[in-house]
């Protein structure tokens, strides 16, 4: 797979900072290490999202329109996975392994699948909105915000398929790591 | 690609600004940070004023209902009003006065019919989402970052929904302001100047 846009952004920004900022670059490296925990937990969430779409396309009877949407969402979540993994590795970290997933009854019907997809997309929006203000790195903030907007778009499109309001609140929520982990843990096979 | 360069520039500009003023007093640095944040809050408030005016018109005229967007008009109008309220608070907190909402020129948009008005609404929401994304990582105050993020993803939701309802498909690929999803998995920012230029369609302002 070719280098993703996020990788390009991170590499260009880190490289530019190292040349232009001198001691500032050393501080940025320390900050990046502090941010790795956030990246790792967001990657775990992206694993679950991309896994849900992958499994639904294989196991769930989907209408043509929903199947087209799900394929699009799967591709974008896979790109997020690739970008976060590469970013963690670029920053000197080690990306967590992908755990086996089991979505159980959520794959039994289109409506059950869409309900879980809705929950996970809304969770992703709140996860990125909770993590982004806490990162030290401006480069990571830019990437988190960019992905957060895409997750918001995903959430709206899934909600439309469910005849639910696409933007029910004027302000999206922000969740902490513990809240998000609780929501995805039941699908991870440890 | 200009938008990606803009994102890189925005991402690297803030730390360099801080480094450049390292020898000054803390009060002066705080004033500089507040001034930079105030400019951003004012700019985004201007975008929100245009959106709020658009949705106020949409509500009163009822035009979008015939294009299939009737169910979202009330909620989106309410959302934009609340965004205006919060950004006005931020502008005051950062030491700014109450800016006058920009003039809008929406008659021609709504007179063109429901489909055209819906397309304009979808583009306006994409423009707003891109405007926020262009500013978020320039902001110094972490609480303001959190506020802008909470609004920004709502703009993304509204943009995706309207583009979908308008039948534009996922990623159109011809313009950043069209499509329910970006061309790729990462949303693209727009810098202030580009946003102001694109807003002229709704404000009637001349170059």
CSV table of C-alpha atoms in Angstrom, one decimal:
chain,number,residue,atom,x,y,z
A,1,UNK,CA,0.0,0.0,0.0
A,2,UNK,CA,1.3,3.4,-0.8
A,3,UNK,CA,2.2,5.9,1.9
A,4,UNK,CA,-0.9,7.5,3.3
A,5,UNK,CA,-1.5,11.2,3.5
A,6,UNK,CA,-1.2,11.2,7.3
A,7,UNK,CA,2.3,9.6,7.0
A,8,UNK,CA,3.3,12.2,4.5
A,9,UNK,CA,2.1,15.0,6.8
A,10,UNK,CA,3.9,13.6,9.9
A,11,UNK,CA,7.1,12.9,8.1
A,12,UNK,CA,7.2,16.3,6.4
A,13,UNK,CA,6.3,18.1,9.6
A,14,UNK,CA,8.8,16.2,11.7
A,15,UNK,CA,11.5,16.6,9.1
A,16,UNK,CA,10.8,20.3,8.7
A,17,UNK,CA,10.8,20.8,12.5
A,18,UNK,CA,14.1,19.0,12.9
A,19,UNK,CA,15.8,21.2,10.4
A,20,UNK,CA,14.3,24.5,11.4
A,21,UNK,CA,13.8,24.3,15.2
A,22,UNK,CA,17.0,22.6,16.6
A,23,UNK,CA,16.4,22.2,20.4
A,24,UNK,CA,12.7,22.5,19.7
A,25,UNK,CA,12.9,19.3,17.7
A,26,UNK,CA,14.3,17.4,20.8
A,27,UNK,CA,11.4,18.6,22.8
A,28,UNK,CA,9.0,17.5,20.1
A,29,UNK,CA,10.5,14.0,20.2
A,30,UNK,CA,9.8,13.7,24.0
A,31,UNK,CA,6.3,15.0,23.4
A,32,UNK,CA,5.7,12.5,20.7
A,33,UNK,CA,6.6,9.7,23.1
A,34,UNK,CA,4.1,11.0,25.6
A,35,UNK,CA,1.5,11.0,22.8
A,36,UNK,CA,2.2,7.3,21.9
A,37,UNK,CA,-0.3,6.0,24.5
A,38,UNK,CA,-3.1,8.0,22.8
A,39,UNK,CA,-2.1,6.8,19.4
A,40,UNK,CA,-2.1,3.2,20.5
A,41,UNK,CA,-5.5,3.3,22.1
A,42,UNK,CA,-7.0,5.0,19.0
A,43,UNK,CA,-5.4,2.3,16.9
A,44,UNK,CA,-7.2,-0.3,18.9
A,45,UNK,CA,-10.5,1.5,18.2
A,46,UNK,CA,-9.7,1.6,14.5
A,47,UNK,CA,-8.9,-2.1,14.5
A,48,UNK,CA,-12.4,-2.8,15.8
A,49,UNK,CA,-14.1,-0.4,13.3
A,50,UNK,CA,-12.3,-1.8,10.3
A,51,UNK,CA,-12.9,-5.3,11.6
A,52,UNK,CA,-16.6,-4.7,11.9
A,53,UNK,CA,-17.0,-3.5,8.3
A,54,UNK,CA,-14.8,-6.3,7.0
A,55,UNK,CA,-16.8,-9.0,8.8
A,56,UNK,CA,-20.2,-7.4,7.9
A,57,UNK,CA,-19.3,-7.5,4.2
A,58,UNK,CA,-18.5,-11.2,4.5
A,59,UNK,CA,-21.2,-12.4,6.9
A,60,UNK,CA,-24.2,-10.0,6.9
A,61,UNK,CA,-26.9,-9.8,4.3
A,62,UNK,CA,-26.7,-6.2,3.2
A,63,UNK,CA,-28.7,-4.2,0.7
A,64,UNK,CA,-26.8,-2.9,-2.3
A,65,UNK,CA,-26.8,0.7,-1.0
A,66,UNK,CA,-25.6,-0.3,2.5
A,67,UNK,CA,-23.0,-2.6,1.1
A,68,UNK,CA,-21.6,0.2,-1.0
A,69,UNK,CA,-21.4,2.5,2.0
A,70,UNK,CA,-19.8,-0.2,4.1
A,71,UNK,CA,-17.1,-0.9,1.6
A,72,UNK,CA,-16.3,2.8,1.5
A,73,UNK,CA,-16.2,3.0,5.3
A,74,UNK,CA,-14.0,-0.1,5.5
A,75,UNK,CA,-11.5,1.3,3.1
A,76,UNK,CA,-11.3,4.5,5.1
A,77,UNK,CA,-10.9,2.8,8.4
A,78,UNK,CA,-8.2,0.6,7.0
A,79,UNK,CA,-6.4,3.7,5.9
A,80,UNK,CA,-6.7,5.1,9.4
A,81,UNK,CA,-5.2,1.9,10.8
A,82,UNK,CA,-2.3,2.0,8.3
A,83,UNK,CA,-1.7,5.7,9.1
A,84,UNK,CA,-1.8,5.3,12.9
A,85,UNK,CA,0.5,2.2,12.8
A,86,UNK,CA,3.0,4.0,10.6
A,87,UNK,CA,2.8,7.1,12.8
A,88,UNK,CA,3.5,5.1,16.0
A,89,UNK,CA,6.4,3.3,14.3
A,90,UNK,CA,7.8,6.6,12.9
A,91,UNK,CA,7.7,8.0,16.5
A,92,UNK,CA,9.8,5.1,17.8
A,93,UNK,CA,6.9,3.1,19.3
A,94,UNK,CA,5.5,-0.3,18.6
A,95,UNK,CA,2.0,-0.6,17.3
A,96,UNK,CA,-0.2,-3.0,19.3
A,97,UNK,CA,-1.1,-6.2,17.7
A,98,UNK,CA,-4.6,-6.7,16.1
A,99,UNK,CA,-6.7,-8.9,18.4
A,100,UNK,CA,-9.2,-11.4,17.0
A,101,UNK,CA,-12.7,-9.9,17.0
A,102,UNK,CA,-16.2,-11.4,17.5
A,103,UNK,CA,-19.2,-9.2,16.9
A,104,UNK,CA,-21.7,-12.0,17.6
A,105,UNK,CA,-25.4,-11.1,17.0
A,106,UNK,CA,-24.5,-7.7,15.6
A,107,UNK,CA,-23.8,-9.4,12.3
A,108,UNK,CA,-27.0,-11.4,12.2
A,109,UNK,CA,-29.0,-8.7,10.3
A,110,UNK,CA,-28.5,-5.4,8.6
A,111,UNK,CA,-30.3,-3.4,11.2
A,112,UNK,CA,-28.3,-5.0,14.1
A,113,UNK,CA,-25.1,-4.3,12.2
A,114,UNK,CA,-26.0,-0.7,11.5
A,115,UNK,CA,-26.9,-0.1,15.1
A,116,UNK,CA,-23.4,-1.3,16.2
A,117,UNK,CA,-21.8,0.7,13.4
A,118,UNK,CA,-23.6,3.8,14.6
A,119,UNK,CA,-22.4,3.3,18.2
A,120,UNK,CA,-18.8,2.7,17.1
A,121,UNK,CA,-18.7,5.7,14.8
A,122,UNK,CA,-20.2,8.0,17.5
A,123,UNK,CA,-17.6,6.5,19.9
A,124,UNK,CA,-14.8,7.2,17.4
A,125,UNK,CA,-15.8,10.8,17.1
A,126,UNK,CA,-15.9,11.2,20.9
A,127,UNK,CA,-12.6,9.3,21.3
A,128,UNK,CA,-10.7,11.6,18.8
A,129,UNK,CA,-12.3,14.7,20.3
A,130,UNK,CA,-11.3,13.6,23.7
A,131,UNK,CA,-7.7,12.7,22.7
A,132,UNK,CA,-6.9,15.6,20.4
A,133,UNK,CA,-6.8,18.4,23.0
A,134,UNK,CA,-4.4,16.3,25.1
A,135,UNK,CA,-1.7,15.7,22.5
A,136,UNK,CA,1.4,17.7,22.8
A,137,UNK,CA,2.4,17.3,19.1
A,138,UNK,CA,0.7,19.8,16.8
A,139,UNK,CA,1.3,17.3,14.0
A,140,UNK,CA,-0.7,14.7,15.8
A,141,UNK,CA,-3.4,17.3,16.7
A,142,UNK,CA,-3.8,18.0,12.9
A,143,UNK,CA,-4.1,14.3,12.1
A,144,UNK,CA,-6.5,13.5,15.0
A,145,UNK,CA,-8.7,16.4,14.0
A,146,UNK,CA,-8.7,15.3,10.3
A,147,UNK,CA,-9.7,11.7,11.3
A,148,UNK,CA,-12.3,13.0,13.8
A,149,UNK,CA,-14.1,14.9,11.0
A,150,UNK,CA,-14.1,11.8,8.8
A,151,UNK,CA,-15.5,9.7,11.7
A,152,UNK,CA,-18.2,12.3,12.2
A,153,UNK,CA,-19.1,12.0,8.5
A,154,UNK,CA,-19.2,8.2,8.8
A,155,UNK,CA,-21.5,8.5,11.8
A,156,UNK,CA,-23.8,10.8,9.9
A,157,UNK,CA,-24.0,8.5,6.9
A,158,UNK,CA,-24.7,5.4,9.1
A,159,UNK,CA,-27.3,7.4,11.0
A,160,UNK,CA,-29.1,8.3,7.8
A,161,UNK,CA,-29.3,4.6,6.8
A,162,UNK,CA,-31.0,4.1,10.2
A,163,UNK,CA,-33.4,7.1,9.7
A,164,UNK,CA,-31.7,8.7,12.8
A,165,UNK,CA,-30.8,12.4,13.0
A,166,UNK,CA,-27.3,12.7,11.5
A,167,UNK,CA,-26.2,15.5,13.8
A,168,UNK,CA,-28.3,15.2,16.9
A,169,UNK,CA,-26.3,17.5,19.1
A,170,UNK,CA,-24.8,20.9,18.5
A,171,UNK,CA,-21.6,19.8,20.2
A,172,UNK,CA,-20.1,16.3,19.8
A,173,UNK,CA,-19.0,14.7,23.0
A,174,UNK,CA,-15.5,13.9,24.1
A,175,UNK,CA,-14.7,10.6,25.7
A,176,UNK,CA,-11.7,9.4,27.7
A,177,UNK,CA,-9.7,6.3,27.1
A,178,UNK,CA,-11.4,4.3,29.8
A,179,UNK,CA,-14.9,4.9,28.4
A,180,UNK,CA,-13.8,4.0,24.9
A,181,UNK,CA,-12.0,0.8,26.0
A,182,UNK,CA,-15.1,-0.3,27.8
A,183,UNK,CA,-17.2,0.0,24.6
A,184,UNK,CA,-14.8,-2.0,22.4
A,185,UNK,CA,-13.6,-4.6,24.9
A,186,UNK,CA,-16.6,-6.9,24.5
A,187,UNK,CA,-15.7,-7.4,20.8
A,188,UNK,CA,-12.0,-8.1,21.4
A,189,UNK,CA,-11.0,-11.8,22.0
A,190,UNK,CA,-8.2,-11.8,24.5
B,1,UNK,CA,-1.4,19.9,-3.3
B,2,UNK,CA,-2.1,23.3,-1.7
B,3,UNK,CA,-4.3,22.0,1.1
B,4,UNK,CA,-1.8,19.5,2.4
B,5,UNK,CA,1.0,22.2,2.3
B,6,UNK,CA,-1.4,24.4,4.3
B,7,UNK,CA,-1.8,21.8,6.9
B,8,UNK,CA,1.9,21.2,7.2
B,9,UNK,CA,2.5,25.0,7.4
B,10,UNK,CA,-0.2,25.3,10.1
B,11,UNK,CA,1.3,22.4,12.0
B,12,UNK,CA,4.8,23.8,12.1
B,13,UNK,CA,4.0,27.5,12.5
B,14,UNK,CA,2.8,27.5,16.1
B,15,UNK,CA,5.9,25.9,17.8
B,16,UNK,CA,8.2,28.3,15.8
B,17,UNK,CA,6.1,31.2,16.9
B,18,UNK,CA,6.5,30.2,20.5
B,19,UNK,CA,10.3,29.7,20.1
B,20,UNK,CA,10.6,33.2,18.5
B,21,UNK,CA,9.2,34.9,21.6
B,22,UNK,CA,11.0,32.8,24.1
B,23,UNK,CA,12.9,35.8,25.7
B,24,UNK,CA,9.8,37.9,26.5
B,25,UNK,CA,7.8,37.9,29.7
B,26,UNK,CA,5.1,35.4,30.4
B,27,UNK,CA,2.4,38.1,30.4
B,28,UNK,CA,3.4,39.2,27.0
B,29,UNK,CA,3.5,35.7,25.6
B,30,UNK,CA,0.0,35.1,27.0
B,31,UNK,CA,-1.2,38.3,25.4
B,32,UNK,CA,0.2,37.1,22.1
B,33,UNK,CA,-1.4,33.7,22.4
B,34,UNK,CA,-4.8,35.3,23.2
B,35,UNK,CA,-4.5,37.7,20.3
B,36,UNK,CA,-3.8,34.8,17.9
B,37,UNK,CA,-6.7,32.8,19.4
B,38,UNK,CA,-9.0,35.8,19.2
B,39,UNK,CA,-8.3,36.2,15.4
B,40,UNK,CA,-9.2,32.5,14.9
B,41,UNK,CA,-12.4,32.7,17.1
B,42,UNK,CA,-13.5,35.8,15.2
B,43,UNK,CA,-12.9,34.2,11.8
B,44,UNK,CA,-14.8,31.1,12.7
B,45,UNK,CA,-17.6,33.1,14.2
B,46,UNK,CA,-17.9,34.9,10.9
B,47,UNK,CA,-18.3,31.5,9.2
B,48,UNK,CA,-20.9,30.5,11.7
B,49,UNK,CA,-22.8,33.7,11.3
B,50,UNK,CA,-23.2,32.9,7.5
B,51,UNK,CA,-24.3,29.4,8.3
B,52,UNK,CA,-26.8,30.5,10.9
B,53,UNK,CA,-28.2,33.1,8.4
B,54,UNK,CA,-28.4,30.4,5.7
B,55,UNK,CA,-30.3,28.0,8.0
B,56,UNK,CA,-32.6,30.7,9.3
B,57,UNK,CA,-33.6,31.5,5.7
B,58,UNK,CA,-34.0,27.8,5.0
B,59,UNK,CA,-36.3,27.4,8.0
B,60,UNK,CA,-38.4,30.4,7.1
B,61,UNK,CA,-38.7,29.7,3.4
B,62,UNK,CA,-39.2,25.9,3.7
B,63,UNK,CA,-37.4,25.5,0.3
B,64,UNK,CA,-35.3,22.5,1.3
B,65,UNK,CA,-38.2,20.3,2.3
B,66,UNK,CA,-39.0,19.6,-1.3
B,67,UNK,CA,-35.4,18.4,-1.9
B,68,UNK,CA,-35.7,15.8,0.8
B,69,UNK,CA,-33.9,17.8,3.5
B,70,UNK,CA,-36.9,18.9,5.5
B,71,UNK,CA,-36.2,16.7,8.5
B,72,UNK,CA,-32.7,18.1,9.1
B,73,UNK,CA,-33.4,21.8,8.6
B,74,UNK,CA,-34.6,22.6,12.1
B,75,UNK,CA,-31.8,20.7,13.8
B,76,UNK,CA,-29.1,22.2,11.7
B,77,UNK,CA,-30.5,25.7,12.2
B,78,UNK,CA,-30.5,25.1,16.0
B,79,UNK,CA,-26.9,23.7,15.9
B,80,UNK,CA,-25.6,26.7,14.1
B,81,UNK,CA,-27.3,29.1,16.5
B,82,UNK,CA,-25.7,27.3,19.4
B,83,UNK,CA,-22.3,27.5,17.6
B,84,UNK,CA,-22.7,31.2,17.2
B,85,UNK,CA,-23.5,31.6,20.9
B,86,UNK,CA,-20.4,29.6,22.1
B,87,UNK,CA,-18.0,31.4,19.7
B,88,UNK,CA,-19.4,34.8,20.8
B,89,UNK,CA,-18.5,33.8,24.3
B,90,UNK,CA,-15.0,32.8,23.3
B,91,UNK,CA,-14.5,36.1,21.5
B,92,UNK,CA,-15.5,38.0,24.6
B,93,UNK,CA,-13.4,35.8,26.9
B,94,UNK,CA,-10.4,36.5,24.6
B,95,UNK,CA,-10.9,40.2,24.9
B,96,UNK,CA,-12.8,41.0,21.7
B,97,UNK,CA,-16.0,42.9,21.3
B,98,UNK,CA,-19.2,41.6,19.8
B,99,UNK,CA,-18.5,41.4,16.0
B,100,UNK,CA,-21.3,42.5,13.7
B,101,UNK,CA,-22.5,39.5,11.6
B,102,UNK,CA,-21.4,39.8,8.0
B,103,UNK,CA,-24.0,40.7,5.4
B,104,UNK,CA,-25.4,37.8,3.4
B,105,UNK,CA,-26.8,37.5,-0.1
B,106,UNK,CA,-28.9,34.4,-0.1
B,107,UNK,CA,-31.9,35.4,-2.2
B,108,UNK,CA,-30.4,34.2,-5.4
B,109,UNK,CA,-29.4,30.8,-3.9
B,110,UNK,CA,-32.9,30.1,-2.7
B,111,UNK,CA,-34.6,31.5,-5.8
B,112,UNK,CA,-32.7,29.0,-7.9
B,113,UNK,CA,-34.9,26.2,-6.5
B,114,UNK,CA,-34.7,23.5,-3.9
B,115,UNK,CA,-32.1,21.3,-5.6
B,116,UNK,CA,-29.7,24.3,-6.1
B,117,UNK,CA,-30.3,25.5,-2.5
B,118,UNK,CA,-29.6,22.0,-1.2
B,119,UNK,CA,-26.3,21.8,-3.2
B,120,UNK,CA,-25.3,25.2,-1.8
B,121,UNK,CA,-26.1,24.1,1.7
B,122,UNK,CA,-24.0,21.0,1.3
B,123,UNK,CA,-21.1,23.0,0.0
B,124,UNK,CA,-21.4,25.5,2.8
B,125,UNK,CA,-21.2,22.8,5.4
B,126,UNK,CA,-18.1,21.3,3.7
B,127,UNK,CA,-16.6,24.8,3.6
B,128,UNK,CA,-17.2,25.2,7.4
B,129,UNK,CA,-15.7,21.8,8.2
B,130,UNK,CA,-12.6,22.6,6.2
B,131,UNK,CA,-12.4,26.1,7.8
B,132,UNK,CA,-12.3,24.6,11.3
B,133,UNK,CA,-9.8,22.0,10.3
B,134,UNK,CA,-7.6,24.7,9.0
B,135,UNK,CA,-7.5,26.5,12.3
B,136,UNK,CA,-7.7,23.9,15.1
B,137,UNK,CA,-4.0,23.1,15.3
B,138,UNK,CA,-3.1,26.7,15.3
B,139,UNK,CA,-5.0,27.4,18.5
B,140,UNK,CA,-3.0,27.8,21.8
B,141,UNK,CA,-5.7,27.5,24.4
B,142,UNK,CA,-6.5,23.8,25.0
B,143,UNK,CA,-10.1,24.6,26.1
B,144,UNK,CA,-10.7,26.5,22.9
B,145,UNK,CA,-9.2,23.5,20.9
B,146,UNK,CA,-11.8,21.3,22.7
B,147,UNK,CA,-14.6,23.6,21.9
B,148,UNK,CA,-13.7,23.9,18.2
B,149,UNK,CA,-13.3,20.1,17.9
B,150,UNK,CA,-16.8,19.6,19.3
B,151,UNK,CA,-18.2,22.0,16.7
B,152,UNK,CA,-16.0,20.8,13.9
B,153,UNK,CA,-17.2,17.2,13.9
B,154,UNK,CA,-20.8,18.4,13.9
B,155,UNK,CA,-20.0,20.5,10.8
B,156,UNK,CA,-18.6,17.3,9.2
B,157,UNK,CA,-21.7,15.4,10.1
B,158,UNK,CA,-24.0,18.0,8.6
B,159,UNK,CA,-21.8,18.2,5.5
B,160,UNK,CA,-21.9,14.4,4.9
B,161,UNK,CA,-25.6,14.2,5.5
B,162,UNK,CA,-26.5,17.1,3.1
B,163,UNK,CA,-24.2,15.9,0.4
B,164,UNK,CA,-25.7,12.4,0.7
B,165,UNK,CA,-29.3,13.8,0.6
B,166,UNK,CA,-28.2,15.9,-2.4
B,167,UNK,CA,-27.2,12.7,-4.2
B,168,UNK,CA,-23.6,13.7,-4.6
B,169,UNK,CA,-22.1,10.4,-3.6
B,170,UNK,CA,-19.2,9.8,-1.4
B,171,UNK,CA,-16.2,11.6,-2.8
B,172,UNK,CA,-16.9,13.6,-5.9
B,173,UNK,CA,-13.2,14.3,-6.6
B,174,UNK,CA,-13.7,17.5,-8.5
B,175,UNK,CA,-14.0,19.9,-5.6
B,176,UNK,CA,-13.2,19.9,-1.9
B,177,UNK,CA,-16.6,21.4,-1.4
B,178,UNK,CA,-18.5,18.5,-2.9
B,179,UNK,CA,-19.0,15.0,-1.6
B,180,UNK,CA,-20.1,13.3,1.6
B,181,UNK,CA,-16.6,12.0,2.2
B,182,UNK,CA,-13.1,13.3,1.4
B,183,UNK,CA,-11.2,11.8,-1.5
B,184,UNK,CA,-9.2,9.5,0.8
B,185,UNK,CA,-9.6,8.9,4.5
B,186,UNK,CA,-8.4,12.3,5.8
B,187,UNK,CA,-10.4,15.5,5.8
B,188,UNK,CA,-8.7,18.4,4.1
B,189,UNK,CA,-8.3,21.8,5.7
B,190,UNK,CA,-8.7,25.2,4.1
B,191,UNK,CA,-6.7,28.3,5.0
B,192,UNK,CA,-8.5,31.6,6.0
B,193,UNK,CA,-8.0,33.3,2.6
B,194,UNK,CA,-9.5,30.4,0.6
B,195,UNK,CA,-12.5,30.2,3.0
B,196,UNK,CA,-13.2,33.9,2.7
B,197,UNK,CA,-13.1,33.6,-1.1
B,198,UNK,CA,-15.5,30.6,-1.1
B,199,UNK,CA,-17.8,32.4,1.4
B,200,UNK,CA,-18.4,35.2,-1.2
B,201,UNK,CA,-21.0,33.0,-2.9
B,202,UNK,CA,-23.1,33.4,0.3
B,203,UNK,CA,-22.2,36.9,1.4
B,204,UNK,CA,-22.1,38.6,-2.0
B,205,UNK,CA,-18.8,40.3,-1.0
B,206,UNK,CA,-16.5,41.3,-3.8
B,207,UNK,CA,-12.8,40.5,-4.0
